[in-house]
Amino acid sequence: MDEPHCQRCGTCCRNGGPALHSEDAVLYRDQILQKKHLLTLRRGEWVYDNVQGRVEPLEQEILRVAGKTGSQVCIFFQDSACACAIYARRPLECRTLNCQAPEALASLYAHERLTRFDLIAADSGLGELMTWHETVCAYSQIADVCARLRAGNDPKARQELEAIVRKDINARQTLREKGALDEQSLRFVFGRPCTETLPAFGVRVVADRETVQFLV
Ligand code: SF4
Ligand code: SF4
């Protein structure tokens, strides 16, 4: 029987960019993958796990190739040519995936996953900011505060969540104002904004630097 082989139809690329593993760190060092191409999914954040087939909070941080703005199509997928812009240097999961033989990708699931802390030195200015943000905007804390807020019997919960959302907004705004990072790169450095991820915890807010408005 013929070995299953990839037809290069692009369906998997349209379903999202790959998670990264230790073998992919060289792609960042060679600037094939840059901050603007990457998305951090932080520990405790609710995400769809396409191997497990369900939405659940992440046990460990994941770094993945981002989708195009407003879509989950991999940022490197070229629709008109149905091709990968970095095919010769595509990440490990892309080289491994064959939808007709998915076992190989499934076996990579927990293999030496890369995080932003593998790429940014912890003692650099950016590394220190990432560590601070991870401490003050931790999803373990957010889950606890949101549960208390939903229960409706803890008057401090709203203030605490407001403070977390403000710190998340201010950290991003500070780097934006310095011209240090663009919008997409901020999603690598700090992950998705809390305002985007809170609905998975049962709380909706709209916020800017001055106001945090609760929609529950
Ligand atoms: S792995 Fe499957 S879905 Fe992905 S490009 Fe190849 S044939 Fe298409
Ligand atoms: S990096 Fe290339 S092969 Fe991998 S999902 Fe994106 S477009 Fe597809």
mmCIF file of N, CA and C and ligand atoms in Angstrom, residues 10 12-18 33 65-66 73-78 83-87 89-91 93-95 97, ligand 2:
data_model
loop_
_atom_site.group_PDB
_atom_site.id
_atom_site.type_symbol
_atom_site.label_atom_id
_atom_site.label_comp_id
_atom_site.label_asym_id
_atom_site.label_seq_id
_atom_site.Cartn_x
_atom_site.Cartn_y
_atom_site.Cartn_z
ATOM 1 N N GLY A 10 -3.705 22.698 1.955
ATOM 2 C CA GLY A 10 -3.743 23.898 2.792
ATOM 3 C C GLY A 10 -4.802 23.885 3.884
ATOM 4 N N CYS A 12 -5.020 22.285 6.722
ATOM 5 C CA CYS A 12 -4.473 22.388 8.088
ATOM 6 C C CYS A 12 -3.936 23.799 8.346
ATOM 7 N N CYS A 13 -3.355 24.432 7.312
ATOM 8 C CA CYS A 13 -2.825 25.803 7.484
ATOM 9 C C CYS A 13 -3.970 26.798 7.713
ATOM 10 N N ARG A 14 -5.137 26.497 7.134
ATOM 11 C CA ARG A 14 -6.294 27.384 7.337
ATOM 12 C C ARG A 14 -6.889 27.199 8.722
ATOM 13 N N ASN A 15 -6.558 26.095 9.374
ATOM 14 C CA ASN A 15 -7.114 25.830 10.709
ATOM 15 C C ASN A 15 -6.244 26.356 11.840
ATOM 16 N N GLY A 16 -5.162 27.067 11.512
ATOM 17 C CA GLY A 16 -4.355 27.675 12.566
ATOM 18 C C GLY A 16 -2.890 27.318 12.434
ATOM 19 N N GLY A 17 -2.035 28.196 12.981
ATOM 20 C CA GLY A 17 -0.589 27.958 12.945
ATOM 21 C C GLY A 17 -0.186 26.917 13.971
ATOM 22 N N PRO A 18 0.987 26.336 13.795
ATOM 23 C CA PRO A 18 1.437 25.274 14.696
ATOM 24 C C PRO A 18 1.912 25.787 16.053
ATOM 25 N N LEU A 33 11.007 33.266 12.073
ATOM 26 C CA LEU A 33 9.900 33.594 12.971
ATOM 27 C C LEU A 33 10.317 34.809 13.779
ATOM 28 N N VAL A 65 2.499 29.823 16.130
ATOM 29 C CA VAL A 65 2.492 30.778 15.023
ATOM 30 C C VAL A 65 1.100 31.408 14.982
ATOM 31 N N ALA A 66 1.061 32.723 14.879
ATOM 32 C CA ALA A 66 -0.205 33.470 14.945
ATOM 33 C C ALA A 66 -1.044 33.252 13.693
ATOM 34 N N VAL A 73 -6.450 31.527 10.130
ATOM 35 C CA VAL A 73 -5.556 31.056 9.057
ATOM 36 C C VAL A 73 -4.111 31.430 9.399
ATOM 37 N N CYS A 74 -3.208 30.487 9.307
ATOM 38 C CA CYS A 74 -1.799 30.738 9.655
ATOM 39 C C CYS A 74 -1.270 31.962 8.913
ATOM 40 N N ILE A 75 -0.523 32.777 9.633
ATOM 41 C CA ILE A 75 -0.024 34.043 9.079
ATOM 42 C C ILE A 75 0.879 33.820 7.864
ATOM 43 N N PHE A 76 1.442 32.635 7.725
ATOM 44 C CA PHE A 76 2.342 32.359 6.599
ATOM 45 C C PHE A 76 1.635 31.711 5.410
ATOM 46 N N PHE A 77 0.339 31.475 5.539
ATOM 47 C CA PHE A 77 -0.361 30.792 4.447
ATOM 48 C C PHE A 77 -0.690 31.787 3.342
ATOM 49 N N GLN A 78 -0.278 31.448 2.126
ATOM 50 C CA GLN A 78 -0.541 32.318 0.978
ATOM 51 C C GLN A 78 -1.728 31.740 0.224
ATOM 52 N N ALA A 83 0.006 28.080 -0.637
ATOM 53 C CA ALA A 83 1.387 27.681 -0.313
ATOM 54 C C ALA A 83 1.830 28.316 1.000
ATOM 55 N N CYS A 84 2.888 27.762 1.549
ATOM 56 C CA CYS A 84 3.472 28.277 2.795
ATOM 57 C C CYS A 84 4.632 29.203 2.441
ATOM 58 N N ALA A 85 4.619 30.426 3.005
ATOM 59 C CA ALA A 85 5.661 31.408 2.694
ATOM 60 C C ALA A 85 7.022 31.008 3.260
ATOM 61 N N ILE A 86 7.032 30.079 4.223
ATOM 62 C CA ILE A 86 8.317 29.672 4.810
ATOM 63 C C ILE A 86 8.489 28.153 4.677
ATOM 64 N N TYR A 87 7.999 27.615 3.586
ATOM 65 C CA TYR A 87 7.919 26.144 3.454
ATOM 66 C C TYR A 87 9.254 25.448 3.757
ATOM 67 N N ARG A 89 11.569 26.342 5.651
ATOM 68 C CA ARG A 89 11.956 26.467 7.064
ATOM 69 C C ARG A 89 10.713 26.395 7.953
ATOM 70 N N ARG A 90 9.724 25.616 7.580
ATOM 71 C CA ARG A 90 8.490 25.553 8.375
ATOM 72 C C ARG A 90 8.754 24.815 9.688
ATOM 73 N N PRO A 91 7.933 25.138 10.722
ATOM 74 C CA PRO A 91 8.165 24.549 12.050
ATOM 75 C C PRO A 91 7.971 23.032 12.078
ATOM 76 N N GLU A 93 6.027 20.951 13.729
ATOM 77 C CA GLU A 93 4.691 20.353 13.605
ATOM 78 C C GLU A 93 4.235 20.316 12.152
ATOM 79 N N CYS A 94 4.560 21.350 11.394
ATOM 80 C CA CYS A 94 4.150 21.397 9.979
ATOM 81 C C CYS A 94 4.886 20.332 9.184
ATOM 82 N N ARG A 95 6.156 20.098 9.556
ATOM 83 C CA ARG A 95 6.924 19.069 8.847
ATOM 84 C C ARG A 95 6.439 17.676 9.220
ATOM 85 N N LEU A 97 3.136 16.940 10.392
ATOM 86 C CA LEU A 97 1.705 16.678 10.180
ATOM 87 C C LEU A 97 1.420 16.018 8.834
HETATM 88 S S1 SF4 B 2 3.872 27.600 8.842
HETATM 89 FE FE1 SF4 B 2 3.424 27.075 6.708
HETATM 90 S S2 SF4 B 2 2.996 24.886 6.697
HETATM 91 FE FE2 SF4 B 2 2.855 25.590 8.821
HETATM 92 S S3 SF4 B 2 0.671 26.043 9.148
HETATM 93 FE FE3 SF4 B 2 1.694 27.947 8.516
HETATM 94 S S4 SF4 B 2 1.423 28.065 6.291
HETATM 95 FE FE4 SF4 B 2 1.030 25.939 6.928
#
